[in-house]
PDB file of C-alpha atoms in Angstrom:
ATOM      1  CA  MET A  29      15.145  27.893 -14.428  1.00 93.00           C
ATOM      2  CA  LYS A  30      12.267  29.569 -12.609  1.00 96.00           C
ATOM      3  CA  ALA A  31       8.813  28.095 -12.808  1.00 97.00           C
ATOM      4  CA  ARG A  32       5.326  28.877 -11.609  1.00 98.00           C
ATOM      5  CA  ILE A  33       2.713  26.193 -11.005  1.00 98.00           C
ATOM      6  CA  TYR A  34      -0.992  26.991 -10.995  1.00 98.00           C
ATOM      7  CA  ILE A  35      -3.142  24.531  -9.060  1.00 97.00           C
ATOM      8  CA  MET A  36      -6.914  24.802  -9.409  1.00 96.00           C
ATOM      9  CA  PRO A  37      -9.864  22.756  -8.156  1.00 94.00           C
ATOM     10  CA  LYS A  38     -11.114  20.534 -10.992  1.00 91.00           C
ATOM     11  CA  SER A  39     -14.156  21.775 -12.827  1.00 85.00           C
ATOM     12  CA  GLY A  40     -17.097  19.818 -11.508  1.00 81.00           C
ATOM     13  CA  VAL A  41     -15.561  19.698  -8.022  1.00 83.00           C
ATOM     14  CA  LEU A  42     -17.425  22.040  -5.715  1.00 82.00           C
ATOM     15  CA  ASP A  43     -15.149  24.887  -4.648  1.00 88.00           C
ATOM     16  CA  PRO A  44     -16.701  26.265  -1.447  1.00 86.00           C
ATOM     17  CA  GLN A  45     -14.033  28.961  -1.110  1.00 88.00           C
ATOM     18  CA  GLY A  46     -14.723  30.220  -4.623  1.00 92.00           C
ATOM     19  CA  LYS A  47     -18.438  30.256  -3.816  1.00 91.00           C
ATOM     20  CA  ALA A  48     -17.831  32.271  -0.636  1.00 91.00           C
ATOM     21  CA  ILE A  49     -15.736  34.817  -2.539  1.00 95.00           C
ATOM     22  CA  GLU A  50     -18.462  35.072  -5.180  1.00 95.00           C
ATOM     23  CA  GLY A  51     -21.025  35.739  -2.447  1.00 93.00           C
ATOM     24  CA  ALA A  52     -18.815  38.411  -0.883  1.00 95.00           C
ATOM     25  CA  LEU A  53     -18.316  40.144  -4.250  1.00 97.00           C
ATOM     26  CA  ALA A  54     -22.067  40.172  -4.797  1.00 95.00           C
ATOM     27  CA  GLY A  55     -22.408  41.688  -1.322  1.00 95.00           C
ATOM     28  CA  LEU A  56     -20.093  44.518  -2.441  1.00 97.00           C
ATOM     29  CA  ASP A  57     -22.446  45.177  -5.382  1.00 96.00           C
ATOM     30  CA  PHE A  58     -20.107  43.802  -8.052  1.00 97.00           C
ATOM     31  CA  VAL A  59     -22.712  42.518 -10.474  1.00 94.00           C
ATOM     32  CA  GLY A  60     -22.320  39.921 -13.203  1.00 95.00           C
ATOM     33  CA  VAL A  61     -19.569  37.950 -11.449  1.00 96.00           C
ATOM     34  CA  SER A  62     -19.766  34.179 -11.817  1.00 95.00           C
ATOM     35  CA  ASP A  63     -17.637  31.019 -11.778  1.00 93.00           C
ATOM     36  CA  VAL A  64     -15.236  32.256  -9.078  1.00 95.00           C
ATOM     37  CA  ARG A  65     -12.666  29.570  -8.278  1.00 94.00           C
ATOM     38  CA  GLN A  66      -9.810  29.723  -5.796  1.00 95.00           C
ATOM     39  CA  GLY A  67      -6.563  27.879  -6.385  1.00 96.00           C
ATOM     40  CA  LYS A  68      -2.943  28.301  -5.441  1.00 96.00           C
ATOM     41  CA  VAL A  69       0.330  29.292  -7.045  1.00 98.00           C
ATOM     42  CA  ILE A  70       3.685  27.721  -6.264  1.00 98.00           C
ATOM     43  CA  GLU A  71       6.938  29.235  -7.507  1.00 98.00           C
ATOM     44  CA  LEU A  72      10.245  27.408  -7.551  1.00 97.00           C
ATOM     45  CA  THR A  73      13.708  27.504  -9.062  1.00 97.00           C
ATOM     46  CA  LEU A  74      15.342  24.477 -10.652  1.00 97.00           C
ATOM     47  CA  SER A  75      19.013  23.913 -11.407  1.00 97.00           C
ATOM     48  CA  GLU A  76      17.835  22.197 -14.628  1.00 96.00           C
ATOM     49  CA  THR A  77      18.264  24.485 -17.634  1.00 95.00           C
ATOM     50  CA  ASP A  78      16.544  22.423 -20.340  1.00 96.00           C
ATOM     51  CA  ALA A  79      12.883  23.445 -20.661  1.00 96.00           C
ATOM     52  CA  THR A  80      11.574  20.008 -21.652  1.00 97.00           C
ATOM     53  CA  ARG A  81      13.369  18.247 -18.822  1.00 97.00           C
ATOM     54  CA  ALA A  82      12.352  20.954 -16.337  1.00 97.00           C
ATOM     55  CA  THR A  83       8.704  20.617 -17.337  1.00 97.00           C
ATOM     56  CA  ALA A  84       8.873  16.828 -17.010  1.00 97.00           C
ATOM     57  CA  GLU A  85      10.431  17.136 -13.554  1.00 97.00           C
ATOM     58  CA  ILE A  86       7.798  19.593 -12.316  1.00 98.00           C
ATOM     59  CA  ASP A  87       5.054  17.432 -13.816  1.00 97.00           C
ATOM     60  CA  ALA A  88       6.318  14.533 -11.677  1.00 97.00           C
ATOM     61  CA  MET A  89       6.425  16.815  -8.604  1.00 97.00           C
ATOM     62  CA  CYS A  90       2.814  17.832  -9.203  1.00 97.00           C
ATOM     63  CA  ARG A  91       1.627  14.246  -9.552  1.00 95.00           C
ATOM     64  CA  LYS A  92       3.502  13.067  -6.469  1.00 95.00           C
ATOM     65  CA  LEU A  93       2.996  15.976  -4.090  1.00 97.00           C
ATOM     66  CA  LEU A  94       2.105  19.468  -5.244  1.00 98.00           C
ATOM     67  CA  ALA A  95      -1.386  18.708  -6.583  1.00 97.00           C
ATOM     68  CA  ASN A  96      -3.945  16.068  -5.687  1.00 96.00           C
ATOM     69  CA  PRO A  97      -5.211  14.651  -8.995  1.00 93.00           C
ATOM     70  CA  VAL A  98      -8.457  13.541  -7.316  1.00 93.00           C
ATOM     71  CA  MET A  99      -9.597  17.129  -6.937  1.00 93.00           C
ATOM     72  CA  GLU A 100      -7.076  19.435  -8.574  1.00 95.00           C
ATOM     73  CA  ASN A 101      -5.655  20.277 -12.006  1.00 96.00           C
ATOM     74  CA  PHE A 102      -2.298  21.944 -12.498  1.00 98.00           C
ATOM     75  CA  ARG A 103      -0.566  24.029 -15.134  1.00 98.00           C
ATOM     76  CA  ILE A 104       3.175  24.617 -15.370  1.00 98.00           C
ATOM     77  CA  GLU A 105       4.660  27.903 -16.584  1.00 97.00           C
ATOM     78  CA  LEU A 106       8.376  28.287 -17.125  1.00 97.00           C
ATOM     79  CA  ILE A 107       9.323  31.889 -16.401  1.00 93.00           C
ATOM     80  CA  SER A 108      12.988  32.070 -17.399  1.00 81.00           C
TER      81      SER A 108
ATOM     82  CA  MET B  22      -3.139  -8.103  19.378  1.00 94.00           C
ATOM     83  CA  LYS B  23      -0.167  -5.967  18.408  1.00 97.00           C
ATOM     84  CA  ALA B  24      -0.610  -2.371  17.235  1.00 98.00           C
ATOM     85  CA  ALA B  25       1.416   0.698  16.345  1.00 98.00           C
ATOM     86  CA  VAL B  26       0.385   4.341  16.340  1.00 98.00           C
ATOM     87  CA  ILE B  27       2.275   6.583  13.927  1.00 98.00           C
ATOM     88  CA  VAL B  28       3.129   9.983  15.385  1.00 98.00           C
ATOM     89  CA  PHE B  29       3.581  12.899  12.978  1.00 98.00           C
ATOM     90  CA  PRO B  30       4.592  16.445  13.926  1.00 98.00           C
ATOM     91  CA  GLY B  31       1.178  17.948  14.660  1.00 97.00           C
ATOM     92  CA  SER B  32      -0.610  14.701  15.547  1.00 98.00           C
ATOM     93  CA  ASN B  33      -2.797  15.418  18.558  1.00 97.00           C
ATOM     94  CA  CYS B  34      -4.966  12.306  18.989  1.00 97.00           C
ATOM     95  CA  ASP B  35      -2.095   9.825  19.183  1.00 98.00           C
ATOM     96  CA  ARG B  36      -2.379   9.508  22.960  1.00 98.00           C
ATOM     97  CA  ASP B  37      -6.183   9.293  22.850  1.00 97.00           C
ATOM     98  CA  ILE B  38      -6.024   6.319  20.499  1.00 98.00           C
ATOM     99  CA  ALA B  39      -3.248   4.701  22.569  1.00 98.00           C
ATOM    100  CA  ASP B  40      -5.450   5.162  25.632  1.00 97.00           C
ATOM    101  CA  ALA B  41      -8.452   3.584  23.866  1.00 97.00           C
ATOM    102  CA  LEU B  42      -6.352   0.601  22.769  1.00 98.00           C
ATOM    103  CA  ALA B  43      -5.004   0.224  26.314  1.00 97.00           C
ATOM    104  CA  LYS B  44      -8.371   0.542  28.053  1.00 96.00           C
ATOM    105  CA  ILE B  45     -10.500  -1.553  25.710  1.00 97.00           C
ATOM    106  CA  CYS B  46      -8.088  -3.901  23.962  1.00 95.00           C
ATOM    107  CA  GLY B  47      -5.780  -4.255  26.953  1.00 95.00           C
ATOM    108  CA  MET B  48      -2.614  -3.581  24.970  1.00 95.00           C
ATOM    109  CA  GLN B  49      -0.047  -0.821  24.813  1.00 97.00           C
ATOM    110  CA  PRO B  50       0.632   0.152  21.183  1.00 98.00           C
ATOM    111  CA  HIS B  51       4.103   0.979  19.885  1.00 98.00           C
ATOM    112  CA  MET B  52       4.393   4.712  19.271  1.00 98.00           C
ATOM    113  CA  VAL B  53       6.343   5.121  16.008  1.00 98.00           C
ATOM    114  CA  TRP B  54       7.841   8.461  14.936  1.00 98.00           C
ATOM    115  CA  HIS B  55       7.148   9.473  11.330  1.00 97.00           C
ATOM    116  CA  LYS B  56      10.860   9.555  10.478  1.00 97.00           C
ATOM    117  CA  ASP B  57      11.382   5.902  11.404  1.00 97.00           C
ATOM    118  CA  GLN B  58      11.974   3.668   8.402  1.00 96.00           C
ATOM    119  CA  ASP B  59      10.830   0.438  10.029  1.00 96.00           C
ATOM    120  CA  LEU B  60       7.810  -0.816  11.931  1.00 98.00           C
ATOM    121  CA  PRO B  61       7.816  -3.449  14.694  1.00 97.00           C
ATOM    122  CA  GLU B  62       7.412  -7.023  13.448  1.00 97.00           C
ATOM    123  CA  GLY B  63       4.102  -8.876  13.656  1.00 96.00           C
ATOM    124  CA  LEU B  64       1.736  -5.902  13.763  1.00 98.00           C
ATOM    125  CA  ASP B  65      -1.992  -6.582  13.445  1.00 98.00           C
ATOM    126  CA  LEU B  66      -2.976  -2.929  13.289  1.00 98.00           C
ATOM    127  CA  ILE B  67      -1.409   0.393  12.353  1.00 98.00           C
ATOM    128  CA  VAL B  68      -3.216   3.590  13.362  1.00 98.00           C
ATOM    129  CA  LEU B  69      -2.724   6.971  11.730  1.00 98.00           C
ATOM    130  CA  PRO B  70      -4.139   9.311  14.370  1.00 98.00           C
ATOM    131  CA  GLY B  71      -6.004  12.593  14.144  1.00 98.00           C
ATOM    132  CA  GLY B  72      -4.356  15.976  14.332  1.00 97.00           C
ATOM    133  CA  PHE B  73      -2.896  18.594  12.037  1.00 97.00           C
ATOM    134  CA  SER B  74       0.255  16.973  10.729  1.00 97.00           C
ATOM    135  CA  HIS B  75       2.706  19.543   9.342  1.00 96.00           C
ATOM    136  CA  GLY B  76       0.163  22.273  10.087  1.00 95.00           C
ATOM    137  CA  ASP B  77      -2.054  21.099   7.206  1.00 95.00           C
ATOM    138  CA  TYR B  78       0.410  22.844   4.872  1.00 95.00           C
ATOM    139  CA  LEU B  79      -0.112  22.321   1.115  1.00 96.00           C
ATOM    140  CA  ARG B  80      -3.153  20.041   1.721  1.00 96.00           C
ATOM    141  CA  SER B  81      -4.236  18.234   4.885  1.00 97.00           C
ATOM    142  CA  GLY B  82      -2.199  15.034   5.091  1.00 97.00           C
ATOM    143  CA  ALA B  83      -0.199  15.698   1.893  1.00 97.00           C
ATOM    144  CA  ILE B  84       3.204  16.083   3.545  1.00 97.00           C
ATOM    145  CA  ALA B  85       2.661  13.328   6.115  1.00 98.00           C
ATOM    146  CA  ALA B  86       1.754  10.943   3.277  1.00 98.00           C
ATOM    147  CA  GLN B  87       5.367  11.298   2.041  1.00 97.00           C
ATOM    148  CA  ALA B  88       6.946  10.668   5.478  1.00 97.00           C
ATOM    149  CA  PRO B  89       9.690   8.007   5.632  1.00 97.00           C
ATOM    150  CA  VAL B  90       7.507   5.687   7.744  1.00 98.00           C
ATOM    151  CA  MET B  91       4.747   5.663   5.113  1.00 98.00           C
ATOM    152  CA  ARG B  92       6.771   3.395   2.843  1.00 97.00           C
ATOM    153  CA  ALA B  93       6.687   0.748   5.585  1.00 98.00           C
ATOM    154  CA  VAL B  94       2.988   1.418   6.252  1.00 98.00           C
ATOM    155  CA  LYS B  95       2.215   0.857   2.558  1.00 98.00           C
ATOM    156  CA  SER B  96       4.150  -2.395   2.381  1.00 98.00           C
ATOM    157  CA  ARG B  97       2.450  -3.708   5.545  1.00 98.00           C
ATOM    158  CA  ALA B  98      -0.941  -2.673   4.157  1.00 98.00           C
ATOM    159  CA  GLU B  99      -0.191  -4.562   0.948  1.00 97.00           C
ATOM    160  CA  ALA B 100       0.652  -7.610   3.077  1.00 97.00           C
ATOM    161  CA  GLY B 101      -2.813  -7.399   4.674  1.00 96.00           C
ATOM    162  CA  CYS B 102      -2.066  -5.545   7.915  1.00 98.00           C
ATOM    163  CA  ALA B 103      -5.069  -3.549   9.170  1.00 98.00           C
ATOM    164  CA  VAL B 104      -4.635   0.229   8.889  1.00 98.00           C
ATOM    165  CA  LEU B 105      -6.999   2.646  10.625  1.00 98.00           C
ATOM    166  CA  GLY B 106      -6.885   6.354   9.768  1.00 98.00           C
ATOM    167  CA  ILE B 107      -8.946   8.705  11.885  1.00 98.00           C
ATOM    168  CA  CYS B 108      -9.570  12.305  10.747  1.00 98.00           C
ATOM    169  CA  ASN B 109      -6.096  13.541   9.729  1.00 98.00           C
ATOM    170  CA  GLY B 110      -5.215   9.840   9.438  1.00 98.00           C
ATOM    171  CA  PHE B 111      -8.005   9.458   6.839  1.00 98.00           C
ATOM    172  CA  GLN B 112      -6.650  12.478   4.957  1.00 98.00           C
ATOM    173  CA  ILE B 113      -3.162  10.931   5.006  1.00 98.00           C
ATOM    174  CA  LEU B 114      -4.498   7.583   3.711  1.00 98.00           C
ATOM    175  CA  THR B 115      -6.147   9.250   0.708  1.00 98.00           C
ATOM    176  CA  GLU B 116      -3.074  11.381   0.005  1.00 98.00           C
ATOM    177  CA  ALA B 117      -0.912   8.244   0.187  1.00 97.00           C
ATOM    178  CA  GLY B 118      -3.178   6.478  -2.309  1.00 97.00           C
ATOM    179  CA  LEU B 119      -4.158   3.766   0.195  1.00 98.00           C
ATOM    180  CA  LEU B 120      -7.816   4.825  -0.001  1.00 98.00           C
ATOM    181  CA  PRO B 121      -9.675   6.342  -2.971  1.00 98.00           C
ATOM    182  CA  GLY B 122     -11.000   9.891  -3.095  1.00 97.00           C
ATOM    183  CA  GLY B 123      -9.928  12.979  -1.214  1.00 97.00           C
ATOM    184  CA  LEU B 124     -11.030  15.329   1.562  1.00 97.00           C
ATOM    185  CA  MET B 125     -11.711  18.926   0.646  1.00 94.00           C
ATOM    186  CA  ARG B 126     -12.569  22.012   2.676  1.00 94.00           C
ATOM    187  CA  ASN B 127     -15.949  21.629   4.442  1.00 95.00           C
ATOM    188  CA  ALA B 128     -18.773  22.880   2.226  1.00 92.00           C
ATOM    189  CA  GLY B 129     -19.774  25.438   4.898  1.00 91.00           C
ATOM    190  CA  LEU B 130     -16.112  26.555   5.165  1.00 90.00           C
ATOM    191  CA  LYS B 131     -16.232  26.347   8.957  1.00 94.00           C
ATOM    192  CA  PHE B 132     -14.222  24.110  11.253  1.00 97.00           C
ATOM    193  CA  ILE B 133     -16.792  21.698  12.700  1.00 98.00           C
ATOM    194  CA  CYS B 134     -16.354  20.403  16.232  1.00 97.00           C
ATOM    195  CA  ARG B 135     -19.422  18.576  17.512  1.00 97.00           C
ATOM    196  CA  ASP B 136     -21.090  15.196  17.766  1.00 97.00           C
ATOM    197  CA  VAL B 137     -22.678  13.814  14.599  1.00 98.00           C
ATOM    198  CA  TRP B 138     -24.898  10.812  13.901  1.00 98.00           C
ATOM    199  CA  LEU B 139     -23.591   8.011  11.745  1.00 98.00           C
ATOM    200  CA  LYS B 140     -25.085   4.900  10.263  1.00 98.00           C
ATOM    201  CA  VAL B 141     -22.909   1.795  10.108  1.00 97.00           C
ATOM    202  CA  ASP B 142     -23.173   0.887   6.429  1.00 96.00           C
ATOM    203  CA  ALA B 143     -20.679  -1.987   6.417  1.00 96.00           C
ATOM    204  CA  ALA B 144     -20.940  -4.140   9.542  1.00 95.00           C
ATOM    205  CA  ASP B 145     -18.975  -7.077   8.139  1.00 95.00           C
ATOM    206  CA  THR B 146     -15.514  -5.674   8.872  1.00 97.00           C
ATOM    207  CA  ILE B 147     -12.884  -6.080  11.570  1.00 98.00           C
ATOM    208  CA  TYR B 148     -13.725  -2.520  12.666  1.00 98.00           C
ATOM    209  CA  THR B 149     -17.510  -2.576  12.755  1.00 98.00           C
ATOM    210  CA  ARG B 150     -18.668  -6.118  13.547  1.00 97.00           C
ATOM    211  CA  SER B 151     -19.673  -5.266  17.128  1.00 97.00           C
ATOM    212  CA  TYR B 152     -22.000  -2.472  15.977  1.00 97.00           C
ATOM    213  CA  GLY B 153     -24.286  -4.656  13.909  1.00 91.00           C
ATOM    214  CA  SER B 154     -25.797  -3.725  10.567  1.00 88.00           C
ATOM    215  CA  ASP B 155     -27.464  -0.306  10.198  1.00 90.00           C
ATOM    216  CA  ALA B 156     -26.634   0.700  13.775  1.00 97.00           C
ATOM    217  CA  VAL B 157     -26.967   4.454  14.317  1.00 98.00           C
ATOM    218  CA  ILE B 158     -24.266   5.895  16.541  1.00 98.00           C
ATOM    219  CA  ARG B 159     -23.177   9.287  17.872  1.00 98.00           C
ATOM    220  CA  ILE B 160     -19.484  10.169  17.426  1.00 98.00           C
ATOM    221  CA  PRO B 161     -17.656  13.530  17.551  1.00 98.00           C
ATOM    222  CA  VAL B 162     -16.070  15.186  14.527  1.00 98.00           C
ATOM    223  CA  ALA B 163     -13.440  17.935  14.644  1.00 98.00           C
ATOM    224  CA  HIS B 164     -12.206  18.958  11.225  1.00 98.00           C
ATOM    225  CA  HIS B 165     -11.922  21.677   8.609  1.00 96.00           C
ATOM    226  CA  ASP B 166     -11.284  19.401   5.630  1.00 97.00           C
ATOM    227  CA  GLY B 167     -13.752  16.533   5.831  1.00 97.00           C
ATOM    228  CA  ASN B 168     -15.700  17.007   2.629  1.00 97.00           C
ATOM    229  CA  TYR B 169     -15.216  13.613   0.963  1.00 97.00           C
ATOM    230  CA  THR B 170     -14.992  13.692  -2.802  1.00 96.00           C
ATOM    231  CA  ALA B 171     -14.325  11.197  -5.570  1.00 96.00           C
ATOM    232  CA  ASP B 172     -15.464  10.888  -9.181  1.00 94.00           C
ATOM    233  CA  GLU B 173     -18.881   9.338  -9.825  1.00 95.00           C
ATOM    234  CA  ARG B 174     -17.388   6.076 -11.043  1.00 97.00           C
ATOM    235  CA  THR B 175     -15.376   5.648  -7.857  1.00 98.00           C
ATOM    236  CA  LEU B 176     -18.419   6.479  -5.712  1.00 98.00           C
ATOM    237  CA  ASP B 177     -20.537   3.939  -7.601  1.00 98.00           C
ATOM    238  CA  LYS B 178     -17.818   1.329  -7.176  1.00 98.00           C
ATOM    239  CA  LEU B 179     -17.512   1.987  -3.436  1.00 98.00           C
ATOM    240  CA  GLU B 180     -21.274   1.565  -3.043  1.00 98.00           C
ATOM    241  CA  ALA B 181     -21.434  -1.558  -5.215  1.00 98.00           C
ATOM    242  CA  GLU B 182     -18.606  -3.185  -3.262  1.00 98.00           C
ATOM    243  CA  GLY B 183     -20.051  -2.240   0.130  1.00 97.00           C
ATOM    244  CA  ARG B 184     -16.979  -0.179   0.954  1.00 98.00           C
ATOM    245  CA  ILE B 185     -18.758   2.761   2.554  1.00 98.00           C
ATOM    246  CA  ALA B 186     -18.249   2.026   6.244  1.00 98.00           C
ATOM    247  CA  PHE B 187     -20.143   4.984   7.743  1.00 98.00           C
ATOM    248  CA  ARG B 188     -22.520   7.661   6.488  1.00 98.00           C
ATOM    249  CA  TYR B 189     -23.677  10.873   8.156  1.00 98.00           C
ATOM    250  CA  THR B 190     -27.354  10.619   9.044  1.00 98.00           C
ATOM    251  CA  ASP B 191     -29.972  12.176  11.286  1.00 98.00           C
ATOM    252  CA  PRO B 192     -30.572  10.574  14.730  1.00 97.00           C
ATOM    253  CA  GLU B 193     -33.029   8.138  13.098  1.00 97.00           C
ATOM    254  CA  GLY B 194     -30.462   6.950  10.582  1.00 97.00           C
ATOM    255  CA  ASN B 195     -31.897   8.808   7.581  1.00 97.00           C
ATOM    256  CA  ILE B 196     -29.523  10.274   5.022  1.00 97.00           C
ATOM    257  CA  ALA B 197     -30.313  13.942   4.393  1.00 96.00           C
ATOM    258  CA  ASP B 198     -28.446  17.048   3.254  1.00 95.00           C
ATOM    259  CA  THR B 199     -29.326  18.677   6.566  1.00 96.00           C
ATOM    260  CA  ALA B 200     -27.609  15.795   8.408  1.00 97.00           C
ATOM    261  CA  ASN B 201     -24.453  16.020   6.287  1.00 98.00           C
ATOM    262  CA  PRO B 202     -22.098  18.274   8.279  1.00 98.00           C
ATOM    263  CA  ASN B 203     -19.427  18.923   5.661  1.00 97.00           C
ATOM    264  CA  GLY B 204     -20.890  18.340   2.190  1.00 96.00           C
ATOM    265  CA  SER B 205     -19.350  14.893   1.713  1.00 97.00           C
ATOM    266  CA  ALA B 206     -20.391  13.098  -1.475  1.00 97.00           C
ATOM    267  CA  ARG B 207     -23.214  10.643  -0.744  1.00 98.00           C
ATOM    268  CA  SER B 208     -22.871  11.531   2.971  1.00 98.00           C
ATOM    269  CA  ILE B 209     -19.736   9.405   3.228  1.00 98.00           C
ATOM    270  CA  ALA B 210     -18.010   9.542   6.630  1.00 98.00           C
ATOM    271  CA  GLY B 211     -15.740   6.520   6.253  1.00 98.00           C
ATOM    272  CA  VAL B 212     -14.469   4.236   3.482  1.00 98.00           C
ATOM    273  CA  LEU B 213     -12.771   0.855   3.245  1.00 98.00           C
ATOM    274  CA  SER B 214     -10.055  -0.496   0.976  1.00 98.00           C
ATOM    275  CA  ALA B 215     -10.899  -3.267  -1.502  1.00 98.00           C
ATOM    276  CA  ASN B 216      -9.610  -5.933   0.933  1.00 97.00           C
ATOM    277  CA  ARG B 217     -11.623  -4.236   3.752  1.00 98.00           C
ATOM    278  CA  ARG B 218      -8.529  -4.070   5.995  1.00 98.00           C
ATOM    279  CA  ILE B 219      -7.943  -0.321   5.650  1.00 98.00           C
ATOM    280  CA  LEU B 220     -10.521   2.051   7.131  1.00 98.00           C
ATOM    281  CA  GLY B 221     -10.450   5.829   6.982  1.00 98.00           C
ATOM    282  CA  LEU B 222     -13.060   7.925   8.753  1.00 98.00           C
ATOM    283  CA  MET B 223     -13.439  11.562   9.757  1.00 98.00           C
ATOM    284  CA  PRO B 224     -15.292  11.022  13.094  1.00 98.00           C
ATOM    285  CA  HIS B 225     -13.297  10.191  16.245  1.00 98.00           C
ATOM    286  CA  PRO B 226     -14.457   6.928  17.887  1.00 98.00           C
ATOM    287  CA  GLU B 227     -11.504   7.122  20.325  1.00 98.00           C
ATOM    288  CA  ARG B 228     -13.043  10.252  21.864  1.00 97.00           C
ATOM    289  CA  LEU B 229     -16.179   8.474  23.061  1.00 97.00           C
ATOM    290  CA  ILE B 230     -15.171   5.324  24.906  1.00 97.00           C
ATOM    291  CA  ASP B 231     -16.015   6.167  28.515  1.00 96.00           C
ATOM    292  CA  PRO B 232     -19.206   7.575  30.084  1.00 96.00           C
ATOM    293  CA  ILE B 233     -17.084  10.392  31.539  1.00 96.00           C
ATOM    294  CA  GLN B 234     -16.573  11.607  27.939  1.00 94.00           C
ATOM    295  CA  GLY B 235     -20.332  11.798  27.407  1.00 94.00           C
ATOM    296  CA  GLY B 236     -20.895   8.482  25.676  1.00 96.00           C
ATOM    297  CA  THR B 237     -19.484   5.131  24.673  1.00 97.00           C
ATOM    298  CA  ASP B 238     -20.476   4.764  21.004  1.00 98.00           C
ATOM    299  CA  GLY B 239     -16.799   4.568  20.030  1.00 98.00           C
ATOM    300  CA  ARG B 240     -16.169   1.442  22.100  1.00 98.00           C
ATOM    301  CA  PRO B 241     -17.619  -1.185  19.717  1.00 98.00           C
ATOM    302  CA  MET B 242     -14.936  -0.340  17.134  1.00 98.00           C
ATOM    303  CA  PHE B 243     -12.243  -1.345  19.599  1.00 98.00           C
ATOM    304  CA  ASN B 244     -14.227  -4.369  20.761  1.00 97.00           C
ATOM    305  CA  SER B 245     -14.461  -5.436  17.107  1.00 98.00           C
ATOM    306  CA  LEU B 246     -10.696  -5.074  16.664  1.00 97.00           C
ATOM    307  CA  MET B 247     -10.008  -6.965  19.867  1.00 96.00           C
ATOM    308  CA  GLU B 248     -12.205  -9.853  18.732  1.00 96.00           C
ATOM    309  CA  ALA B 249     -10.633  -9.836  15.264  1.00 97.00           C
ATOM    310  CA  PHE B 250      -7.111 -10.100  16.638  1.00 95.00           C
ATOM    311  CA  ALA B 251      -7.734 -12.138  19.794  1.00 85.00           C
TER     312      ALA B 251
END
């Protein structure tokens, strides 16, 4: 089972990298761009084949290591 | 006084803190590798030093927080052992859940390496007693991820319980956005655990203990520890 995990700064948490990107886009004359946020994507493959169990396992991974719940949210996507 | 310094791959202030403990507290700490499962018996203090453990991969301190030795650090902390985390050590303490909040990328995005002014907000601790209340001190910082964050409820709780050890200020001790180097919530530079035995701070007191380093404002922290564990 392949999975992709999206980790994003929580809304309400200042994302200075997103702000810098937004400023750079404005500098390139892209108008009307707002709410730029930068996160990260982690891909992995599990030997688990059951979707429910795979999701539960990745959820535990996110809580323990992959994301920091103080400042980040995560979303799990099973690819195949 | 008996102390241990935990050494992670990428720690780079482990010898500075050992030197400070030797010079001021007159003791040689045990240097403990992160893969060790056990800590020496009878420790008064465990130090998580500054550096860039595991290259800051994933998040600063995230991988080190899962190191084998951290299980022993947590159990000693629960038993009341003092734990001091400086810079990367502070990041590791938050990632390990031993201190609340987290440390994000500096608001200005730049790595900051310079002296900053701090006000001692909590002077009734084993780390800060020798400074005295509201002392204003000059200590170096050197970090990319020092922007302290926590939810409003946690910040209120830390303030109400007097658990903010240090705040960034101007040289007169005034809190101001212009004196906040990294965007930290409520200008927080260091926080304490509920039992006040665990301290995490971004500035490096061990780097300013001898006039040859340009100042001695870091010394009182080690004097405080020496008195606490004499």
